[in-house]
Coordinates of C-alpha atoms and ligand atoms in Angstrom, one line a residue:
M1 CA -21.7 -7.8 49.3
N2 CA -18.9 -10.1 47.5
T3 CA -17.1 -11.4 51.3
N4 CA -14.6 -12.4 49.2
D5 CA -13.0 -9.0 48.7
A6 CA -10.4 -8.4 51.2
P7 CA -8.5 -12.1 50.3
V8 CA -7.9 -11.6 46.9
A9 CA -6.0 -8.1 47.6
A10 CA -3.2 -10.8 49.7
A11 CA -2.9 -13.1 46.7
T12 CA -1.4 -11.1 44.5
Q13 CA 1.1 -11.4 46.5
I14 CA 4.2 -12.9 43.5
G15 CA 4.5 -16.3 44.3
G16 CA 2.0 -15.7 47.4
H17 CA 0.5 -19.5 48.6
V18 CA -2.6 -18.3 50.5
S19 CA -4.7 -20.7 51.8
G20 CA -8.1 -20.5 52.0
P21 CA -11.4 -20.4 50.1
T22 CA -10.7 -17.7 48.2
L23 CA -7.5 -18.5 46.3
S24 CA -9.3 -20.6 44.1
I25 CA -10.2 -16.4 42.4
A26 CA -7.4 -14.9 42.5
A27 CA -4.3 -15.0 39.1
P28 CA -1.4 -16.2 39.7
A29 CA 1.3 -13.3 39.1
R30 CA 2.4 -13.8 35.5
V31 CA 5.7 -12.8 34.6
R32 CA 5.8 -12.9 30.5
P33 CA 8.7 -15.9 29.6
T34 CA 11.7 -14.1 27.6
A35 CA 10.6 -14.1 24.0
A36 CA 12.5 -17.1 22.0
A37 CA 14.6 -16.3 19.2
S38 CA 12.2 -17.0 16.4
S39 CA 9.8 -13.6 17.8
M40 CA 12.8 -11.7 17.0
A41 CA 13.0 -12.5 12.9
H42 CA 12.1 -9.2 12.4
G43 CA 15.5 -7.9 13.0
N44 CA 17.1 -9.9 11.0
L45 CA 18.0 -7.9 7.6
R46 CA 19.6 -9.3 4.9
E47 CA 23.0 -8.4 4.7
G48 CA 25.9 -8.3 2.7
A49 CA 26.0 -8.1 -1.3
F50 CA 23.1 -10.2 -1.8
W51 CA 22.5 -9.3 -5.7
Q52 CA 25.5 -11.2 -6.2
T53 CA 23.6 -14.2 -5.8
L54 CA 21.6 -13.5 -9.3
P55 CA 24.3 -14.2 -11.8
A56 CA 23.9 -11.5 -14.4
W57 CA 24.7 -9.7 -10.9
R58 CA 27.7 -11.3 -9.4
D59 CA 30.2 -9.1 -10.1
V60 CA 28.5 -5.7 -9.4
D61 CA 30.5 -4.1 -6.7
E62 CA 28.7 -2.1 -3.6
A63 CA 29.7 0.9 -4.6
T64 CA 27.5 0.7 -8.1
F65 CA 24.7 -1.7 -5.7
L66 CA 24.1 1.1 -4.3
D67 CA 24.2 4.2 -7.0
F68 CA 21.4 5.2 -7.9
R69 CA 21.7 5.9 -11.4
W70 CA 22.7 2.0 -12.2
Q71 CA 20.0 1.0 -10.6
G72 CA 17.8 3.2 -12.5
R73 CA 19.8 2.1 -15.8
N74 CA 19.8 -1.5 -15.7
S75 CA 15.9 -1.7 -14.3
I76 CA 13.7 -4.4 -16.7
T77 CA 11.5 -2.1 -18.8
R78 CA 11.2 -5.4 -21.6
I79 CA 10.1 -8.7 -20.8
D80 CA 13.3 -10.8 -22.4
K81 CA 15.5 -8.0 -20.7
L82 CA 14.1 -9.6 -17.9
L83 CA 13.4 -13.2 -18.5
E84 CA 17.3 -13.3 -19.8
A85 CA 18.4 -12.3 -16.2
I86 CA 16.8 -15.6 -15.1
Q87 CA 17.5 -18.0 -17.8
G88 CA 19.4 -20.8 -16.0
I89 CA 17.9 -20.4 -12.9
A90 CA 13.7 -19.5 -12.9
P91 CA 12.4 -22.9 -13.9
A92 CA 11.6 -23.4 -17.6
E93 CA 8.1 -23.8 -16.8
F94 CA 7.9 -20.3 -14.8
I95 CA 9.6 -18.2 -17.7
A96 CA 6.9 -19.3 -20.3
D97 CA 3.7 -18.5 -18.6
A98 CA 5.6 -15.0 -17.5
E99 CA 6.5 -14.0 -21.3
A100 CA 2.3 -15.0 -21.5
G101 CA 1.3 -13.5 -18.3
F102 CA 2.8 -9.5 -19.8
A103 CA 1.1 -9.7 -23.0
N104 CA -1.9 -9.7 -21.2
S105 CA -0.8 -7.2 -18.3
P106 CA -2.5 -4.4 -18.3
M107 CA 0.5 -2.6 -16.6
S108 CA 3.8 -1.7 -17.7
V109 CA 7.2 -3.2 -17.2
R110 CA 9.5 -1.4 -14.7
V111 CA 11.6 -4.3 -12.2
S112 CA 14.9 -2.6 -10.3
P113 CA 17.6 -4.9 -9.8
Y114 CA 17.3 -4.5 -5.9
L115 CA 13.7 -6.1 -6.3
M116 CA 15.0 -8.6 -8.5
S117 CA 18.3 -9.5 -6.3
L118 CA 15.1 -10.3 -4.0
I119 CA 13.7 -12.6 -5.6
D120 CA 14.1 -16.5 -5.1
W121 CA 13.7 -17.2 -8.4
T122 CA 14.5 -21.1 -7.5
R123 CA 10.6 -20.7 -6.3
P124 CA 9.1 -17.9 -7.9
Y125 CA 5.5 -19.1 -8.1
E126 CA 5.2 -18.7 -3.9
D127 CA 7.6 -16.2 -3.5
P128 CA 6.3 -12.8 -2.7
L129 CA 8.0 -10.2 -4.3
R130 CA 7.5 -11.9 -7.6
R131 CA 3.7 -12.5 -7.2
Q132 CA 3.6 -8.3 -7.0
F133 CA 5.5 -7.1 -10.4
I134 CA 5.8 -10.0 -12.3
P135 CA 2.1 -11.6 -14.1
L136 CA 1.9 -15.1 -14.8
A137 CA -0.9 -16.6 -17.3
S138 CA -1.4 -19.5 -14.9
R139 CA -2.5 -17.1 -12.4
L140 CA -4.7 -14.7 -14.6
L141 CA -8.6 -15.1 -13.0
P142 CA -11.6 -12.9 -15.2
D143 CA -12.3 -9.3 -13.1
H144 CA -15.1 -8.7 -11.5
P145 CA -18.5 -8.2 -13.2
E146 CA -18.2 -4.7 -10.6
L147 CA -15.0 -2.9 -12.2
T148 CA -14.1 -0.4 -13.9
L149 CA -10.9 1.3 -14.7
D150 CA -11.4 3.8 -12.6
S151 CA -13.3 1.6 -9.5
L152 CA -12.9 4.5 -7.3
H153 CA -14.5 7.0 -9.1
E154 CA -10.8 9.6 -8.9
Q155 CA -11.1 10.9 -12.1
D156 CA -15.3 12.6 -11.4
D157 CA -13.6 13.8 -8.5
S158 CA -10.8 16.1 -9.6
P159 CA -11.9 19.7 -9.9
V160 CA -8.6 20.6 -11.9
P161 CA -6.7 17.3 -14.0
G162 CA -4.6 15.3 -11.0
L163 CA -6.5 17.3 -8.4
T164 CA -8.4 14.7 -6.2
H165 CA -10.8 16.7 -3.6
R166 CA -13.3 14.2 -2.2
Y167 CA -12.6 14.7 1.7
P168 CA -13.5 17.9 3.7
D169 CA -10.2 18.9 4.4
K170 CA -7.4 17.4 2.3
A171 CA -6.9 16.7 -1.5
L172 CA -4.4 14.0 -3.6
F173 CA -1.9 15.9 -5.2
L174 CA -1.0 14.1 -8.7
A175 CA 1.7 15.2 -9.8
L176 CA 3.2 13.2 -12.4
D177 CA 2.1 9.8 -14.4
T178 CA 5.9 7.5 -14.0
C179 CA 7.4 5.1 -11.0
P180 CA 10.5 4.0 -9.9
V181 CA 8.6 0.1 -10.8
Y182 CA 5.3 -1.0 -12.1
C183 CA 3.3 -2.5 -9.4
R184 CA 1.1 -5.3 -10.9
F185 CA -1.4 -4.6 -8.1
C186 CA -2.0 0.1 -9.4
T187 CA -4.7 1.1 -8.4
R188 CA -4.2 4.1 -10.6
S189 CA -3.2 2.1 -13.4
Y190 CA -5.8 4.6 -15.7
A191 CA -3.4 6.4 -15.7
V192 CA 0.2 4.8 -14.3
G193 CA 2.5 3.8 -17.0
L194 CA 3.3 4.2 -20.7
D195 CA -0.2 3.5 -22.6
T196 CA 0.5 -1.5 -23.3
G197 CA -1.3 -3.0 -25.5
M198 CA -4.3 -3.8 -23.2
V199 CA -4.9 -0.2 -21.7
D200 CA -4.6 3.2 -23.1
K201 CA -4.1 5.8 -20.3
V202 CA -5.6 9.0 -18.8
H203 CA -2.4 11.2 -19.0
L204 CA -0.7 13.2 -16.0
N205 CA 2.7 14.9 -17.0
A206 CA 5.0 16.3 -14.6
D207 CA 4.0 19.4 -16.8
A208 CA 4.3 22.8 -14.5
A209 CA 1.2 24.8 -16.2
R210 CA -1.1 22.1 -14.6
W211 CA 0.2 22.2 -11.6
E212 CA -0.6 26.0 -11.6
R213 CA -4.0 25.1 -11.9
I214 CA -3.5 23.2 -9.0
F215 CA -2.1 25.6 -6.8
A216 CA -4.4 27.5 -7.4
Y217 CA -7.6 25.3 -7.1
I218 CA -5.9 25.0 -3.5
A219 CA -5.5 28.6 -3.2
S220 CA -9.0 29.1 -3.9
R221 CA -9.9 26.2 -1.0
P222 CA -9.5 27.7 2.8
E223 CA -10.7 24.4 3.8
L224 CA -7.4 22.8 2.0
E225 CA -5.1 21.6 4.8
D226 CA -4.1 18.3 3.8
I227 CA -2.4 17.8 0.6
V228 CA -1.0 14.4 -0.9
L229 CA 1.7 14.2 -3.4
S230 CA 1.5 11.5 -5.3
G231 CA 1.5 10.0 -8.9
G232 CA 3.4 8.1 -10.2
D233 CA 5.5 8.3 -8.0
V234 CA 7.3 11.6 -6.3
Y235 CA 10.5 9.7 -6.5
N236 CA 10.9 10.2 -10.4
L237 CA 10.8 14.3 -9.8
P238 CA 13.3 16.1 -10.5
A239 CA 14.7 17.4 -6.8
K240 CA 14.0 21.3 -8.0
H241 CA 10.7 19.9 -8.8
I242 CA 10.1 18.3 -4.7
R243 CA 11.3 21.4 -3.5
L244 CA 9.4 23.8 -6.0
I245 CA 5.8 22.2 -5.2
G246 CA 6.8 21.5 -1.9
E247 CA 7.5 25.4 -0.8
R248 CA 4.6 26.6 -3.2
L249 CA 2.1 24.5 -1.3
L250 CA 3.9 25.2 1.9
D251 CA 3.5 28.8 1.1
L252 CA -0.6 29.1 0.9
P253 CA -1.9 29.6 4.6
N254 CA -4.2 27.2 4.0
V255 CA -2.3 24.4 3.4
K256 CA -1.4 23.0 7.2
R257 CA -0.2 19.6 5.8
L258 CA 1.6 17.4 3.1
R259 CA 2.9 14.2 2.1
Y260 CA 5.0 13.2 -0.4
A261 CA 4.2 9.6 -1.3
T262 CA 6.8 7.4 -3.3
K263 CA 7.7 3.4 -3.1
G264 CA 11.0 4.4 -4.1
P265 CA 12.7 3.7 -0.2
A266 CA 11.0 -0.4 -0.6
V267 CA 11.8 -0.9 -4.2
M268 CA 15.7 1.3 -5.1
P269 CA 16.5 2.7 -1.4
Q270 CA 20.1 3.5 -2.6
K271 CA 18.3 6.7 -4.4
L272 CA 18.2 8.1 -0.7
L273 CA 21.4 7.2 0.3
T274 CA 23.1 8.4 -3.5
D275 CA 20.9 10.7 -4.7
T276 CA 21.9 13.6 -2.1
E277 CA 20.4 16.5 -4.2
W278 CA 16.8 14.4 -4.2
T279 CA 17.0 13.4 -0.3
Q280 CA 18.8 17.2 0.5
A281 CA 15.4 19.3 -1.7
L282 CA 13.3 16.8 1.2
V283 CA 15.3 17.5 3.7
D284 CA 14.7 20.7 2.5
V285 CA 10.8 21.2 2.3
V286 CA 10.5 19.2 5.4
E287 CA 12.5 22.9 7.2
F288 CA 10.9 25.1 5.1
G289 CA 7.9 23.5 6.6
R290 CA 8.9 23.5 10.0
A291 CA 10.1 26.9 10.2
R292 CA 6.1 28.0 9.3
R293 CA 5.5 24.7 11.6
K294 CA 3.8 22.9 8.9
D295 CA 4.2 18.9 8.6
V296 CA 5.8 17.8 5.7
V297 CA 6.5 13.8 6.2
L298 CA 7.1 11.0 3.2
H299 CA 4.7 7.9 2.7
T300 CA 5.9 5.3 1.7
H301 CA 4.5 1.5 0.5
F302 CA 6.2 -1.3 2.0
N303 CA 4.3 -4.5 1.5
H304 CA 6.7 -7.6 2.4
A305 CA 9.0 -7.7 5.1
N306 CA 11.5 -9.2 2.5
E307 CA 11.6 -5.7 0.6
I308 CA 13.9 -4.7 4.2
T309 CA 17.3 -5.3 3.7
W310 CA 20.3 -3.7 5.6
I311 CA 20.1 -1.1 2.3
T312 CA 16.4 -0.1 3.1
R313 CA 18.1 0.3 6.9
E314 CA 20.7 2.7 6.0
A315 CA 18.6 4.7 3.1
I316 CA 16.1 5.3 6.2
G317 CA 18.0 5.8 8.4
K318 CA 19.7 8.9 6.7
L319 CA 15.7 10.7 6.5
L320 CA 15.9 9.6 10.4
E321 CA 19.1 11.5 11.7
K322 CA 17.6 14.4 9.7
G323 CA 14.3 14.7 10.9
V324 CA 12.3 13.4 8.0
F325 CA 8.7 10.9 10.0
V326 CA 8.3 8.2 7.6
R327 CA 4.5 6.3 7.3
N328 CA 4.1 2.9 5.6
Q329 CA 0.6 2.0 3.5
S330 CA 0.5 -1.3 2.8
V331 CA -1.6 -3.3 0.1
L332 CA -3.0 -6.5 1.6
Q333 CA -2.3 -8.9 -1.2
R334 CA -2.9 -12.4 -1.8
G335 CA 0.0 -15.0 -1.2
V336 CA 2.0 -11.9 -0.3
N337 CA 1.3 -11.0 3.0
D338 CA -2.1 -12.4 3.4
T339 CA -1.2 -14.2 6.7
T340 CA -1.5 -13.3 10.2
E341 CA 2.6 -14.0 10.1
S342 CA 3.6 -12.3 7.1
M343 CA 2.2 -8.9 8.7
K344 CA 3.3 -9.3 11.5
L345 CA 6.1 -9.6 10.3
L346 CA 6.3 -6.4 8.2
V347 CA 5.1 -4.1 10.9
K348 CA 7.5 -5.1 13.4
R349 CA 9.8 -4.7 10.7
L350 CA 8.9 -1.8 9.8
G351 CA 8.9 -0.3 13.6
H352 CA 12.5 -1.8 14.0
I353 CA 13.9 0.5 11.0
G354 CA 11.9 3.3 12.3
V355 CA 8.7 3.9 9.8
H356 CA 5.1 4.2 11.4
P357 CA 3.1 1.3 9.6
Y358 CA 0.4 3.5 9.4
Y359 CA -2.3 1.5 6.7
V360 CA -3.3 -2.2 5.5
Y361 CA -5.3 -1.5 2.4
V362 CA -8.0 -4.7 1.2
H363 CA -7.0 -4.7 -2.4
D364 CA -9.4 -2.6 -4.5
L365 CA -10.7 -4.6 -7.4
V366 CA -8.2 -3.9 -10.0
K367 CA -7.6 -5.1 -13.8
G368 CA -5.7 -8.6 -14.0
V369 CA -5.1 -9.0 -10.8
E370 CA -8.2 -10.7 -9.3
D371 CA -6.1 -12.9 -8.0
L372 CA -4.0 -10.7 -5.3
R373 CA -7.1 -10.0 -4.0
T374 CA -8.1 -10.8 -0.3
T375 CA -12.2 -10.9 0.8
L376 CA -13.0 -8.5 3.5
Q377 CA -13.1 -10.7 6.7
T378 CA -9.3 -11.7 5.6
A379 CA -8.5 -8.2 6.7
I380 CA -10.6 -8.5 9.1
D381 CA -8.8 -11.7 11.1
I382 CA -5.7 -10.2 10.3
E383 CA -5.5 -6.9 11.9
K384 CA -7.5 -8.9 15.1
E385 CA -3.6 -10.7 15.8
V386 CA -1.9 -8.0 14.5
R387 CA -3.2 -5.3 17.1
G388 CA -1.7 -5.6 20.4
S389 CA 1.5 -7.4 19.4
T390 CA 3.5 -4.0 18.9
A391 CA 3.4 0.1 20.3
G392 CA -0.2 1.4 19.0
F393 CA 1.4 3.6 16.9
N394 CA 3.0 1.0 14.9
T395 CA -0.3 -0.9 14.0
P396 CA -1.8 -0.2 11.0
T397 CA -5.7 0.7 10.6
F398 CA -6.9 -1.5 8.3
V399 CA -9.2 0.4 5.2
V400 CA -11.3 -0.1 2.7
D401 CA -11.5 2.0 -0.4
T402 CA -15.0 1.5 -0.9
L403 CA -16.4 1.6 -5.0
G404 CA -18.1 5.0 -6.4
G405 CA -16.0 7.3 -4.9
G406 CA -17.1 6.4 -1.0
G407 CA -14.2 6.7 0.1
K408 CA -11.3 4.6 2.7
R409 CA -14.0 3.5 5.6
D410 CA -11.8 1.2 8.5
A411 CA -12.5 -2.0 7.2
H412 CA -14.6 -3.2 10.9
S413 CA -16.8 -0.3 9.6
F414 CA -19.4 -2.0 7.3
E415 CA -22.9 -1.6 8.2
Y416 CA -23.8 -4.8 6.5
Y417 CA -21.5 -7.6 5.2
D418 CA -22.9 -11.0 3.4
R419 CA -19.9 -13.0 4.0
H420 CA -21.8 -16.2 1.7
N421 CA -22.1 -13.4 -1.9
G422 CA -19.1 -11.2 -0.8
I423 CA -21.2 -8.1 -0.4
A424 CA -20.3 -5.5 2.3
L425 CA -21.6 -2.0 2.4
F426 CA -20.4 0.8 3.8
R427 CA -22.1 4.3 4.9
S428 CA -19.4 7.6 4.7
P429 CA -21.2 10.4 6.2
N430 CA -18.6 13.1 4.8
V431 CA -19.1 11.8 1.6
D432 CA -22.5 11.6 1.3
P433 CA -24.1 10.7 4.6
E434 CA -27.2 9.3 2.2
R435 CA -24.9 6.7 0.6
L436 CA -24.6 3.2 1.4
F437 CA -21.1 2.2 -0.7
Y438 CA -20.4 -1.5 -1.6
F439 CA -17.3 -3.6 -1.8
F440 CA -17.2 -6.4 -3.0
D441 CA -14.8 -9.9 -2.1
P442 CA -13.3 -11.6 -5.4
V443 CA -15.9 -13.9 -6.9
E444 CA -13.1 -17.1 -6.8
T445 CA -13.5 -16.8 -2.9
L446 CA -17.2 -17.9 -2.7
A447 CA -19.1 -21.0 -2.9
P448 CA -19.6 -22.3 -6.8
E449 CA -23.5 -21.8 -6.9
V450 CA -22.7 -17.7 -5.8
Q451 CA -20.2 -18.1 -8.7
A452 CA -22.7 -18.7 -11.0
R453 CA -25.1 -16.3 -9.2
W454 CA -22.2 -13.7 -10.2
A455 CA -21.8 -14.0 -13.6
D456 CA -25.9 -13.9 -14.4
P457 CA -26.4 -10.1 -14.5
V458 CA -29.8 -10.8 -13.0
E459 CA -29.1 -12.3 -10.3
R460 CA -25.9 -9.9 -10.3
Q461 CA -28.3 -7.5 -9.0
R462 CA -30.6 -9.0 -6.7
M463 CA -27.6 -9.9 -4.7
K464 CA -26.5 -6.3 -4.6
D465 CA -30.2 -5.0 -4.0
E466 CA -31.2 -7.8 -1.3
A467 CA -28.0 -6.3 1.0
A468 CA -28.8 -2.9 0.9
T469 CA -31.9 -3.3 1.3
N470 CA -30.2 -5.1 4.6
A471 CA -28.5 -2.5 5.3
R472 CA -30.7 -0.3 5.0
A473 CA -33.0 -2.1 7.7
R474 CA -29.8 -2.3 10.0
L475 CA -29.0 1.6 10.0
P476 CA -30.8 3.7 13.0
T477 CA -33.6 5.8 12.0
R478 CA -32.9 9.6 11.6
Ligands
PLP1 C1 -6.6 8.1 1.0 C2 -6.9 9.7 0.0 C3 -6.2 10.6 0.8 C4 -5.1 10.8 2.1 O1 -6.2 10.3 3.6 P1 -6.0 9.7 5.0 O2 -6.9 8.9 5.2 O3 -5.9 11.6 5.1 O4 -5.0 9.3 4.2 C5 -6.5 12.1 0.3 N1 -7.6 12.4 -0.9 C6 -7.8 11.0 -2.2 C7 -8.8 11.7 -2.9 C8 -7.9 9.8 -0.8 O5 -7.7 8.5 -1.9
SF4_2 S1 4.8 2.3 -7.1 FE1 2.1 3.2 -6.8 S2 1.6 4.6 -8.0 FE2 3.7 3.6 -9.1 S3 2.2 1.8 -10.2 FE3 3.3 1.1 -8.5 S4 1.0 1.5 -6.4 FE4 1.0 2.5 -8.7

C-alpha cells in the first residue's frame, strides 16, 4: 500500500509548491516551450521563378514553366543534352563521371526541367535529387549477389501479363511501361522504360487488348476488392484512358477501392495545373467512385523535401479542392533521405501541403543502385524518431518488400535479423504461412571479413542457412 498517494494529487497543481516528503516524486507541470523557428522549416517552400537560376532557362517565364507541354518537350532524354544544360555550372569532373555513369545504367534517361531546376548543380555530388536520377560511374557498387532482375517475383505472381495478384484481396495492375521521368532506383527496371545497353525489358504497352484480359481476370475473382493502377506511371496515360480504366474497374461489383499511382506530382506538378483534361478525368473518376460508395485515391511518390515547392502546393491544392485524397510512398535511399532530419522534414512538409505519408519502403535489391540502398536497421532507427513528431495518420509505416515474393512487411516485424551478416528473415502468413522470406543489407555496409564471406558462394549459402535455422528456432511451435 502506498501512503504517498494523496499528496501527489496536490503536487500536480500548475506551479504548485508543496512541502513535505512526497514532493520529490511529483512531476513538475510541463508546458512545451514555443517551437524554434528552425523547426518550422517544413513550411518554407521555394517560391518565385527558381528555374531561372539555370542558364538554359534564364528567360523562361512562369506561364511557360507551368505548361505541362513545355515540361514534356524540354525533358532531357539524352545524356549529351543533360550535360549540355549543366555545362559551365557543374564541376567538369562531375560531367565526365555522369557520362560514364549513364553508359553503365540499366535505366533510360528522362529528367524533367522541374527536377533539373531543383538540383544544386554547384554541389551535384551531395544533392539528394541528383542522386535519384543521375548515375555516376565513381559511385557504382557491385550488385548484391542475391539480386535477380525481378527480385520481387512480380512476374511469377502474374496470372495475366501486367497484373500481379499476390495478396488475398488486392492486385497490382501495370497499365503501361513509360513514366514522365526515369528513376535510378526503379524496382520495375525489368519492364519500365526503353531497352538500354544493359537490359532488354519485358514490354507492357498501354494496350486495350491486354487491359481487357486484366478486367476479365479481376471480374472472375470476387475476392479482389482493391486495385492499384500503376506502371510505369499513370501520368503518361491520356485522359480518356484514365477514365476508361477507372470506370471499367469501378463498374465491377467486387472492386471497392482503386488507387492511381503516379510519381507525377513530385517530378512534374505542372501537369495537374495545366493539363486540365487529365486532372478533370481523375476528378471525374473519383466522383464516379463516390457515387457508387467506392474509394478512389491518388498515390504519389515524393522522396525529399526539396521536391516540394510552391508549384507542388498549388498542384496538390487543386486536387484537395476537388476532394481527391493523396497519399505518399517514399523509398528510403542512402544520401537522399536516410537521416532523421531529412525524413522528418519530408513527412512534415507532405502534411503541410495536404499529402498523407503512407509508406517508406526500404530500398529493394535493384540492379546498378547498390549505392542507394540502406540497411534494415537504418529504417528501424529513423522510424523511431519520426513516430510522434506529427499526427499518427501522417506518420508513414516503414516497410520492406521481401525477396522471392513474400510481399511487404513492417520493417520491425522480422523473425530474425543478423545485423553482423546483414540477413533478415520475415514471415508473411497471407502469402505463404510456411515460408520464411529474406531481406539483405548492402554488403558494402558490413565488416570486411563478412564481405569476404559474401563473395564466396559456399560461405554465402552457409550464412543464409544459418540465419534460416536461427529464425525457425524462434518461431512459436504450432
Ligand atoms: C504493394 C502492393 C500492393 C498494395 O499493397 P498495400 O500494402 O495495400 O499498399 C498490391 N499488390 C502488390 C503486388 C504490391 O506489391
Ligand atoms: S516513376 Fe515509378 S515506375 Fe517510373 S521509373 Fe520512377 S519509380 Fe519506376
